[in-house]
């Protein structure tokens, strides 16, 4: 009953000055709109840039590094335990980069319910032959379907059909960069030289574009069996196991586990791509800073209108106090005005923020570097709307707090005596 | 014997700005239920100052103030607000009606604040008070659509809404012409006679004062004569 009365008084005072309060509310609306739009857009952009890496990068990569045995046989021998081993700068054995027992490891990983999938891969150093010059390159031998399921391979094949890689023998999908340098079209045959010096003709069935030019200038894809053939290895030969997890955050922890379990090297995505995390958080930070600055500015608008209102309504405050309203009641009345401005302006802001984000989401955005992106990216995370609401209420509360406090301190005797 | 509803004991008041001046010097008097009292005295003798202290709005004084036997000295701001709401009705020289509300709402406000009755009852009571004051036809008008005399009558209705034990007025006819002053006086007289309402009215109009039950005459911060 009592609160309702105070709300009613707030409302009446507010309506008597609706033009000014509307201006103040529009200030809040504007800042919340910008806050929402900015964060949605920035976050969309972050997701896009992260996606460039995260979609394409295994959460954990298992591989073998060619290095000399850490403990030499002589050190393990009990016979020479008290002797000093003076042989240094030991060279590794002529061993291949292959992961031993890869078939069993794949089987075991596929059973692990923390793992979404495993795609084996072979890294192959080659030269692309362009006339008389040779260009350094890498061919990735992949299991086409699994690569597509886990790492969206299809999205990056901008020309040609990715599945041809599996169906056509000795086929290759060239990076757009290298394809341009070699001046080839789909259906042409290119010559490549393997690291063992063999020259092999391969049929171009597509081009791919990763969005990262450095990659597109070097890398190409072929079927894993073709790669094994190029190397003259058996079908058990695999250099990399690319693992995608159900929960990305577990990658560092599981990388350690897999490394010791399978006796291989393992690197997790967080360690491999630390710089992306930093970029994303800096961009978010900037958007929050801009959004909050806007809100504070609109807070001053509310502060002003309330101060003006209190100055105008001195008589009303005096008589309310004379007839039995306490300082606290008066404070609540004016805080009520501030909060209504905040809530009304804020809600409209959320609405417009969504609208503006939606518009941006539909603006065409085509860039050669990002083949899968057709419009500007927007992230409609409800988190931004919740934060926007909380901030609009907080800023208007604080903007209203000091003028309201002033109003609560008005001495009716001073006002009444002045008449 | 009638009940003492208000008692002032040794009330002393200083103003310190610009220089220390004692405006009230040891004021002692009491009001009993049903009295119609006027306070008169030259301009600047301290009548308003005394009334603001008696009304609990001014708390910066020495001495004791009792309302219905209860000391007002130790009460907090919010408690004093409740005392004013429930027990005291005010009429000032200026009407202090809220322009955002119509006549009826203005009268209802202190009643809704008290919350002794629900909204319908408060509205009904407000109608009754306005009827006593003869302005029941203006209830839905806004204060700026009323004449000076009408506004002052609305202010009196507002003072009456919670059936206060005392009505205090600081020159309530000061802004009114002869005819309207007469109407307001008649209303006070009617309240006193018909409803046994206690009234304490500051005035500079000796003719007005002469027709009240008791005249308190002040001069330079002291009470000359209490009748
Ligand atoms: N706020 C104030 N500061 C200083 N002196 C004041 C203040 N208010 C009133 N006075 C002085 O107190 C005296 C009494 O004033 P007041 O009670 O208003 O007189 P009255 O109502 O009898 O005309 C006057 O001399 C006036 O100048
Ligand atoms: Mg006076």
XYZ file of C-alpha atoms and ligand atoms in Angstrom:
674
model
C 0.000 0.000 0.000
C 2.689 2.421 1.077
C 5.061 1.524 -1.763
C 2.209 1.787 -4.201
C 1.513 5.317 -3.017
C 5.171 6.288 -3.470
C 5.207 4.696 -6.931
C 2.098 6.637 -7.826
C 3.663 9.897 -6.708
C 6.839 9.091 -8.679
C 4.747 8.392 -11.724
C 2.793 11.642 -11.441
C 5.922 13.744 -11.009
C 7.495 11.922 -13.936
C 4.496 12.419 -16.207
C 4.383 16.119 -15.391
C 7.866 16.370 -16.927
C 7.540 13.637 -19.516
C 9.467 15.426 -22.247
C 12.636 15.809 -20.201
C 12.337 12.321 -18.764
C 11.887 10.952 -22.267
C 15.111 12.624 -23.346
C 16.891 11.081 -20.375
C 15.364 7.686 -21.181
C 16.454 7.993 -24.814
C 19.993 8.527 -23.536
C 19.782 5.207 -21.721
C 18.165 3.549 -24.741
C 20.933 4.781 -26.988
C 23.712 3.580 -24.745
C 22.150 0.157 -24.150
C 21.511 -0.201 -27.891
C 25.143 0.550 -28.607
C 26.304 -1.668 -25.774
C 24.360 -4.658 -27.056
C 25.251 -4.086 -30.697
C 28.905 -3.506 -30.006
C 29.286 -6.579 -27.842
C 27.280 -8.804 -30.168
C 29.310 -7.652 -33.151
C 32.681 -7.835 -31.436
C 31.890 -11.194 -29.999
C 30.671 -12.412 -33.383
C 33.939 -11.243 -34.857
C 35.875 -12.993 -32.116
C 33.986 -16.201 -32.738
C 34.710 -15.904 -36.434
C 38.415 -15.356 -35.949
C 38.617 -18.036 -33.290
C 36.613 -20.321 -35.526
C 39.188 -19.859 -38.251
C 41.656 -21.471 -35.941
C 39.515 -23.611 -33.671
C 37.452 -25.262 -36.387
C 40.522 -26.180 -38.317
C 42.857 -27.008 -35.514
C 42.723 -30.275 -33.654
C 42.137 -29.855 -29.955
C 45.011 -32.208 -29.389
C 47.582 -33.240 -31.942
C 49.592 -36.421 -31.380
C 52.855 -36.692 -33.318
C 56.346 -38.017 -33.127
C 59.352 -35.793 -33.063
C 62.550 -37.149 -34.483
C 64.992 -36.875 -31.617
C 67.696 -39.029 -30.097
C 66.678 -41.404 -27.353
C 66.675 -39.462 -24.102
C 68.366 -42.223 -22.123
C 71.159 -43.849 -24.090
C 71.645 -47.556 -23.737
C 74.991 -47.141 -22.122
C 73.484 -45.074 -19.290
C 70.933 -47.745 -18.531
C 73.505 -50.496 -18.322
C 74.396 -51.376 -14.756
C 77.852 -52.443 -15.874
C 78.853 -48.847 -16.663
C 76.932 -47.238 -13.858
C 79.986 -45.584 -12.315
C 81.521 -44.496 -15.562
C 81.192 -41.159 -17.307
C 79.567 -41.073 -20.724
C 81.486 -38.480 -22.757
C 79.666 -38.975 -26.045
C 77.663 -35.860 -26.773
C 75.746 -34.317 -29.635
C 74.127 -37.643 -30.304
C 72.235 -37.967 -33.596
C 68.849 -39.588 -33.874
C 68.490 -42.951 -35.469
C 67.192 -43.004 -39.039
C 63.647 -43.312 -37.919
C 60.505 -42.116 -39.579
C 58.137 -39.520 -38.157
C 55.439 -42.116 -37.996
C 53.409 -42.863 -34.933
C 53.985 -46.465 -34.087
C 51.028 -48.667 -33.550
C 48.721 -45.942 -34.850
C 45.906 -48.357 -35.601
C 45.624 -49.446 -31.993
C 45.858 -45.874 -30.715
C 43.028 -44.808 -33.018
C 40.860 -47.681 -31.832
C 41.530 -46.828 -28.204
C 40.832 -43.096 -28.721
C 37.593 -43.778 -30.525
C 36.376 -45.679 -27.487
C 37.265 -42.827 -25.130
C 33.996 -40.989 -24.448
C 35.741 -37.656 -23.917
C 36.839 -37.745 -27.552
C 34.561 -36.575 -30.347
C 36.684 -38.041 -33.087
C 40.148 -38.808 -34.422
C 41.439 -38.030 -37.890
C 44.796 -39.450 -38.935
C 47.007 -37.356 -41.132
C 50.298 -37.578 -42.948
C 52.527 -34.576 -43.384
C 54.474 -34.725 -46.546
C 57.266 -32.341 -47.568
C 57.155 -31.811 -51.335
C 58.130 -29.497 -54.141
C 55.556 -28.255 -56.576
C 57.138 -28.158 -60.022
C 56.345 -25.028 -61.981
C 58.252 -25.231 -65.203
C 61.854 -25.332 -64.144
C 61.377 -23.904 -60.670
C 60.366 -25.848 -57.642
C 58.201 -24.387 -54.897
C 58.428 -25.676 -51.391
C 55.226 -27.135 -50.080
C 53.410 -29.496 -47.809
C 50.831 -32.051 -48.760
C 48.467 -33.249 -46.091
C 47.311 -36.784 -46.540
C 43.880 -36.924 -44.924
C 41.038 -39.299 -44.351
C 38.614 -37.184 -46.340
C 35.314 -37.959 -44.667
C 36.612 -37.860 -41.129
C 38.465 -34.608 -41.844
C 35.237 -33.118 -43.102
C 33.211 -34.305 -40.123
C 35.629 -32.982 -37.532
C 37.236 -30.000 -39.209
C 34.653 -28.873 -41.778
C 37.001 -29.532 -44.680
C 34.207 -28.970 -47.206
C 33.741 -25.339 -46.100
C 37.211 -24.458 -47.226
C 37.126 -26.160 -50.595
C 35.990 -23.148 -52.595
C 36.145 -24.784 -55.980
C 35.656 -28.412 -56.918
C 34.103 -31.169 -54.860
C 35.982 -32.286 -51.795
C 34.809 -35.886 -52.035
C 36.604 -36.313 -55.394
C 39.756 -36.505 -53.332
C 38.574 -39.859 -52.081
C 37.044 -41.130 -55.288
C 39.665 -40.154 -57.826
C 43.061 -41.740 -57.401
C 46.172 -39.593 -57.346
C 44.080 -36.474 -56.934
C 44.998 -33.295 -55.125
C 43.223 -30.209 -53.778
C 45.591 -27.287 -54.079
C 45.801 -24.260 -51.844
C 44.416 -21.239 -53.696
C 47.707 -19.407 -53.341
C 49.833 -22.129 -54.818
C 47.257 -22.860 -57.516
C 47.424 -19.222 -58.638
C 51.189 -19.416 -58.795
C 51.072 -22.584 -60.848
C 48.352 -21.175 -63.121
C 46.323 -24.378 -63.065
C 42.631 -25.122 -63.334
C 40.532 -27.969 -62.046
C 41.151 -31.075 -64.135
C 44.772 -30.125 -64.898
C 47.617 -32.372 -63.878
C 50.451 -30.966 -61.772
C 53.842 -32.413 -61.112
C 55.200 -32.725 -57.624
C 58.481 -34.047 -56.295
C 58.529 -35.980 -53.045
C 61.303 -35.629 -50.493
C 62.750 -38.855 -51.789
C 63.171 -37.287 -55.206
C 60.376 -39.062 -57.033
C 58.358 -37.043 -59.482
C 54.652 -37.782 -59.490
C 51.791 -36.391 -61.610
C 48.637 -35.540 -59.679
C 45.202 -34.500 -60.853
C 43.776 -31.259 -59.486
C 40.193 -31.783 -58.281
C 39.695 -28.599 -56.262
C 41.075 -25.520 -54.587
C 40.889 -24.699 -50.950
C 41.081 -21.439 -49.136
C 41.659 -21.421 -45.399
C 41.513 -17.672 -44.860
C 45.140 -17.649 -43.850
C 47.181 -16.780 -46.943
C 50.406 -18.192 -45.603
C 48.769 -21.596 -45.424
C 47.127 -21.367 -48.835
C 50.480 -20.625 -50.454
C 52.050 -23.826 -49.198
C 49.551 -26.511 -48.361
C 47.568 -28.939 -50.422
C 45.477 -31.972 -49.595
C 45.403 -35.477 -50.856
C 43.873 -38.734 -49.738
C 45.788 -40.508 -46.971
C 46.311 -43.618 -49.045
C 47.741 -41.554 -51.886
C 50.124 -39.973 -49.421
C 51.188 -43.363 -48.159
C 51.796 -44.430 -51.719
C 53.861 -41.322 -52.430
C 56.058 -42.151 -49.498
C 56.153 -45.822 -50.313
C 54.865 -46.688 -46.892
C 52.298 -49.205 -45.680
C 48.743 -48.242 -44.876
C 49.637 -48.140 -41.160
C 51.891 -45.155 -41.707
C 50.508 -42.013 -40.012
C 52.435 -38.964 -38.807
C 49.728 -37.089 -36.946
C 46.610 -38.001 -35.050
C 44.234 -35.058 -34.853
C 41.861 -35.348 -31.956
C 38.707 -33.327 -31.461
C 37.326 -33.377 -27.930
C 33.815 -32.930 -26.643
C 35.035 -30.241 -24.263
C 37.717 -27.946 -25.614
C 38.733 -26.833 -22.120
C 39.977 -30.309 -21.249
C 42.592 -30.218 -23.997
C 45.683 -29.298 -21.923
C 44.871 -31.929 -19.341
C 44.086 -34.699 -21.812
C 47.124 -33.857 -23.949
C 49.360 -34.827 -21.028
C 47.396 -37.973 -20.414
C 47.535 -39.134 -24.033
C 51.214 -38.260 -24.356
C 52.189 -40.589 -21.544
C 49.616 -43.239 -22.332
C 50.654 -43.673 -25.985
C 54.258 -42.569 -25.646
C 53.989 -39.806 -28.249
C 54.291 -36.031 -28.307
C 51.016 -34.146 -27.738
C 50.194 -30.491 -28.085
C 46.898 -28.921 -27.087
C 45.143 -26.086 -28.892
C 45.482 -23.616 -26.039
C 49.258 -23.928 -26.018
C 49.490 -23.862 -29.802
C 47.299 -20.755 -30.191
C 47.773 -18.651 -27.091
C 47.811 -15.402 -29.084
C 44.206 -15.832 -30.260
C 42.877 -15.922 -26.735
C 44.663 -12.665 -25.977
C 43.283 -10.938 -29.072
C 39.724 -11.975 -28.230
C 39.871 -10.815 -24.646
C 41.328 -7.435 -25.616
C 38.535 -6.915 -28.149
C 35.883 -7.814 -25.553
C 37.490 -5.515 -23.045
C 37.359 -2.582 -25.469
C 33.679 -3.201 -26.239
C 32.790 -3.356 -22.555
C 34.737 -0.162 -21.886
C 32.951 1.726 -24.678
C 29.538 0.381 -23.635
C 29.997 1.284 -20.008
C 31.290 4.744 -20.902
C 28.117 5.360 -22.892
C 26.035 4.219 -19.941
C 27.838 6.525 -17.552
C 27.230 9.445 -19.907
C 23.522 8.626 -19.964
C 23.691 8.381 -16.177
C 24.668 12.048 -16.103
C 21.594 12.817 -18.177
C 19.418 11.214 -15.531
C 21.329 13.008 -12.789
C 20.601 16.328 -14.479
C 16.916 15.799 -15.024
C 16.432 14.667 -11.439
C 18.324 17.621 -10.053
C 16.199 19.941 -12.120
C 13.024 18.181 -11.049
C 13.939 18.411 -7.392
C 14.738 22.084 -7.745
C 11.345 22.684 -9.358
C 9.485 20.519 -6.871
C 10.883 22.025 -3.683
C 7.399 23.150 -2.624
C 5.946 19.723 -3.223
C 8.731 18.062 -1.269
C 8.211 20.538 1.587
C 4.484 19.888 1.837
C 4.921 16.124 1.533
C 7.297 16.303 4.469
C 5.025 18.650 6.416
C 2.087 16.293 5.965
C 3.942 13.221 7.140
C 6.194 11.798 4.437
C 9.623 11.006 5.853
C 12.963 11.761 4.217
C 13.177 8.111 3.216
C 9.807 8.259 1.476
C 10.912 11.303 -0.500
C 14.141 9.544 -1.431
C 12.225 6.515 -2.652
C 9.981 8.705 -4.771
C 12.922 10.180 -6.650
C 14.874 6.917 -6.856
C 11.648 5.513 -8.296
C 11.694 8.164 -10.998
C 15.329 7.413 -11.817
C 14.721 3.681 -11.963
C 11.682 4.013 -14.192
C 13.764 6.046 -16.613
C 16.458 3.377 -16.440
C 14.163 0.411 -16.807
C 12.076 1.933 -19.570
C 15.102 3.258 -21.463
C 17.014 0.052 -20.845
C 14.266 -2.231 -22.118
C 13.897 -0.175 -25.269
C 17.667 -0.326 -25.588
C 17.656 -4.126 -25.423
C 14.984 -4.176 -28.084
C 16.791 -1.763 -30.397
C 20.097 -3.454 -29.672
C 18.643 -6.720 -30.881
C 17.205 -4.975 -33.936
C 20.461 -3.300 -34.848
C 22.385 -6.546 -34.360
C 19.884 -8.270 -36.596
C 20.371 -5.648 -39.300
C 24.144 -5.975 -39.114
C 23.769 -9.736 -39.208
C 22.100 -9.378 -42.602
C 24.555 -6.976 -44.216
C 26.515 -8.881 -46.871
C 30.169 -9.259 -46.076
C 32.253 -11.062 -48.644
C 35.956 -11.395 -48.412
C 38.281 -13.692 -50.251
C 40.022 -14.557 -47.020
C 36.863 -15.888 -45.374
C 35.055 -18.105 -47.848
C 32.401 -19.372 -45.421
C 31.289 -15.909 -44.280
C 28.468 -14.255 -46.223
C 27.299 -11.552 -43.759
C 28.789 -9.678 -40.849
C 29.087 -11.947 -37.838
C 26.875 -11.405 -34.773
C 26.798 -13.343 -31.556
C 23.325 -13.227 -29.966
C 24.536 -14.272 -26.550
C 21.815 -13.602 -23.901
C 24.657 -12.781 -21.531
C 25.026 -9.349 -23.176
C 21.340 -8.619 -22.657
C 21.534 -9.598 -18.999
C 24.653 -7.495 -18.442
C 23.021 -4.581 -20.290
C 19.957 -4.783 -18.067
C 21.993 -4.954 -14.888
C 24.189 -2.058 -15.933
C 21.293 0.167 -16.966
C 19.620 -0.387 -13.610
C 22.835 0.147 -11.675
C 23.822 3.353 -13.451
C 20.362 4.877 -13.159
C 20.216 3.919 -9.509
C 23.493 5.671 -8.811
C 22.554 8.634 -11.008
C 19.330 8.944 -9.011
C 20.876 8.287 -5.653
C 22.561 11.631 -5.019
C 19.754 13.915 -6.202
C 17.298 11.780 -4.228
C 19.415 12.070 -1.154
C 19.425 15.821 -1.621
C 15.640 15.791 -1.896
C 15.316 13.747 1.270
C 17.341 16.373 3.117
C 15.128 19.296 2.095
C 14.075 21.176 5.231
C 10.383 22.063 4.906
C 10.746 24.960 7.352
C 13.252 26.690 5.085
C 10.955 26.314 2.071
C 7.758 27.313 3.849
C 9.407 30.292 5.526
C 10.626 31.468 2.127
C 7.071 32.044 0.881
C -11.542 18.255 32.816
C -10.417 18.538 29.192
C -7.206 16.818 28.078
C -3.954 18.692 27.474
C -3.059 17.772 23.931
C -0.015 19.985 23.469
C 2.369 21.457 25.970
C 5.443 23.660 25.497
C 7.903 23.998 28.378
C 10.723 26.565 28.454
C 11.139 26.662 24.702
C 14.172 28.648 23.621
C 15.275 29.191 20.046
C 18.345 30.867 18.625
C 19.218 31.727 15.051
C 22.954 31.825 14.442
C 23.029 33.290 10.983
C 24.261 35.990 10.408
C 24.653 36.680 14.141
C 23.327 34.790 17.119
C 19.859 36.059 17.991
C 17.479 34.605 20.523
C 14.059 34.649 18.845
C 12.142 32.626 21.442
C 12.747 33.230 25.119
C 11.354 30.680 27.479
C 7.958 29.945 25.979
C 5.515 28.093 28.236
C 1.945 27.290 27.368
C -0.444 24.448 26.741
C -3.413 23.666 24.534
C -6.390 21.653 25.730
C -8.757 19.621 23.619
C -11.379 21.692 21.812
C -9.743 25.093 22.185
C -9.699 27.619 19.343
C -6.582 29.687 19.980
C -5.031 32.525 18.046
C -1.441 33.726 18.325
C -0.935 37.391 17.555
C 1.966 39.785 17.671
C 3.996 42.179 15.540
C 5.744 40.906 12.459
C 9.083 39.344 13.369
C 8.206 38.611 16.994
C 8.660 34.849 16.507
C 5.139 33.521 15.854
C 6.045 31.399 12.846
C 9.214 30.163 14.483
C 7.178 28.964 17.471
C 4.600 27.298 15.278
C 7.252 25.365 13.319
C 8.664 24.073 16.603
C 5.224 23.090 17.899
C 4.533 21.314 14.612
C 7.702 19.172 15.069
C 9.135 20.367 11.739
C 11.848 22.400 13.478
C 13.832 20.256 15.906
C 16.622 22.695 16.643
C 15.459 24.209 19.958
C 15.886 23.954 23.731
C 13.084 23.064 26.124
C 10.422 20.411 25.983
C 7.487 19.764 23.684
C 4.784 17.256 24.579
C 2.056 16.100 22.221
C -0.627 14.058 23.982
C 1.762 13.825 26.900
C 4.567 12.317 24.827
C 7.914 14.100 24.536
C 8.909 14.947 20.987
C 12.504 15.607 21.945
C 14.055 12.189 21.330
C 12.049 11.133 18.285
C 13.725 10.410 14.970
C 12.932 12.203 11.716
C 10.676 9.402 10.440
C 8.837 9.161 13.768
C 8.193 12.895 13.781
C 6.892 12.571 10.209
C 4.403 10.002 11.511
C 3.315 12.332 14.315
C 2.677 15.118 11.802
C 0.851 12.734 9.514
C -1.469 11.385 12.148
C -1.927 14.136 14.705
C -1.349 17.525 13.095
C -3.100 19.288 10.260
C -1.432 22.261 8.582
C -2.662 25.322 6.806
C -0.070 27.798 5.606
C -0.322 31.227 4.059
C 0.470 29.588 0.732
C -1.656 26.569 -0.196
C 1.159 24.159 -1.231
C -1.111 22.017 -3.340
C 0.597 19.627 -5.768
C -0.184 20.636 -9.336
C 0.441 17.110 -10.608
C -2.627 15.893 -8.712
C -6.261 16.934 -8.768
C -8.096 18.354 -5.754
C -9.318 14.963 -4.546
C -5.875 13.353 -4.822
C -4.269 16.280 -3.009
C -6.648 15.831 -0.092
C -6.178 12.063 -0.126
C -2.360 12.019 -0.076
C -1.803 12.291 3.722
C -4.634 9.806 4.240
C -3.081 7.269 1.897
C 0.221 7.793 3.636
C -1.366 7.053 7.025
C -2.967 3.941 5.527
C -5.418 3.608 8.386
C -8.218 3.284 5.846
C -8.128 1.705 2.409
C -8.197 3.735 -0.754
C -11.984 3.758 -1.182
C -12.503 4.827 2.403
C -9.899 7.571 2.140
C -11.590 8.779 -1.035
C -14.953 8.761 0.677
C -13.566 10.699 3.636
C -11.907 13.202 1.300
C -15.288 13.818 -0.328
C -16.832 14.410 3.076
C -14.167 16.899 4.100
C -14.508 18.736 0.803
C -18.248 18.858 1.349
C -17.800 20.427 4.773
C -15.685 23.082 3.074
C -18.253 23.595 0.321
C -15.985 22.710 -2.609
C -17.285 19.253 -3.427
C -17.981 20.473 -6.967
C -14.314 21.089 -7.714
C -12.921 17.674 -6.782
C -11.631 16.717 -10.226
C -10.110 20.094 -11.032
C -6.428 20.717 -10.747
C -5.202 23.301 -8.228
C -4.285 25.808 -10.940
C -7.933 25.876 -12.030
C -9.105 27.146 -8.619
C -9.358 30.601 -7.070
C -7.151 31.592 -4.134
C -9.941 31.057 -1.610
C -10.847 27.687 -3.064
C -7.214 26.547 -2.951
C -7.001 27.486 0.699
C -10.158 25.516 1.417
C -8.670 22.465 -0.318
C -5.601 22.908 1.883
C -7.867 22.891 4.958
C -9.609 19.742 3.728
C -6.180 18.133 3.324
C -5.314 19.172 6.904
C -8.493 17.466 8.126
C -8.201 14.167 6.253
C -6.623 12.175 9.094
C -8.818 13.696 11.830
C -5.832 15.396 13.487
C -5.904 16.270 17.174
C -4.908 19.805 16.279
C -4.994 22.087 13.257
C -2.159 24.583 13.051
C -2.299 27.569 10.771
C 0.365 30.135 9.935
C -1.561 33.184 8.749
C -3.949 31.055 6.687
C -5.926 34.134 5.624
C -2.822 36.227 4.951
C -3.116 35.915 1.181
C -6.889 36.171 0.987
C -9.244 39.070 0.426
C -11.782 40.155 3.023
C -14.574 37.931 1.741
C -12.461 34.786 1.473
C -10.860 35.460 4.850
C -14.338 35.574 6.268
C -15.213 32.231 4.674
C -12.043 30.598 6.019
C -12.704 31.982 9.486
C -16.254 30.690 9.406
C -14.933 27.267 8.476
C -12.571 27.281 11.447
C -15.383 28.398 13.688
C -17.627 25.648 12.351
C -14.907 23.031 12.852
C -14.452 24.230 16.406
C -18.124 24.358 17.288
C -19.550 21.444 15.341
C -16.652 19.005 15.466
C -14.945 20.231 18.642
C -11.748 20.561 16.588
C -8.719 22.043 18.370
C -7.177 24.924 16.412
C -3.996 26.954 16.878
C -3.885 29.777 14.376
C -1.182 32.422 13.947
C -2.626 35.653 12.610
C -1.883 39.327 12.368
C -5.591 40.098 11.973
C -6.768 41.313 15.378
C -10.408 41.193 14.348
C -9.956 37.507 13.483
C -8.226 36.882 16.812
C -10.886 38.616 18.806
C -13.443 36.076 17.716
C -11.411 33.053 18.902
C -11.652 31.460 22.358
C -8.206 32.473 23.508
C -5.563 34.906 22.295
C -1.858 34.393 22.921
C -0.029 37.667 22.396
C 3.664 37.601 21.641
C 6.333 40.258 21.603
C 10.037 39.818 20.905
C 10.068 36.100 21.607
C 8.040 36.092 24.790
C 4.369 35.558 25.528
C 2.821 38.715 26.868
C -0.567 37.427 27.788
C -2.253 34.054 27.574
C -5.748 35.189 28.591
N 16.415 31.298 9.149
C 16.558 32.413 9.901
N 17.787 32.853 10.189
C 17.950 33.931 10.966
N 16.949 34.615 11.465
C 15.692 34.254 11.211
C 15.442 33.120 10.412
N 14.105 32.934 10.319
C 13.539 33.956 11.045
N 14.478 34.729 11.564
C 14.250 35.851 12.435
O 13.511 35.401 13.547
C 12.582 36.365 13.926
C 11.202 35.746 14.042
O 10.708 35.419 12.775
P 9.263 34.817 12.531
O 9.052 33.728 13.501
O 9.130 34.502 11.092
O 8.344 36.071 12.879
P 6.796 36.236 12.662
O 6.252 34.982 12.088
O 6.290 36.516 14.004
O 6.643 37.374 11.737
C 12.632 37.494 12.892
O 13.391 38.536 13.469
C 13.379 36.887 11.751
O 14.165 37.858 11.125
Mg 5.376 34.567 10.235
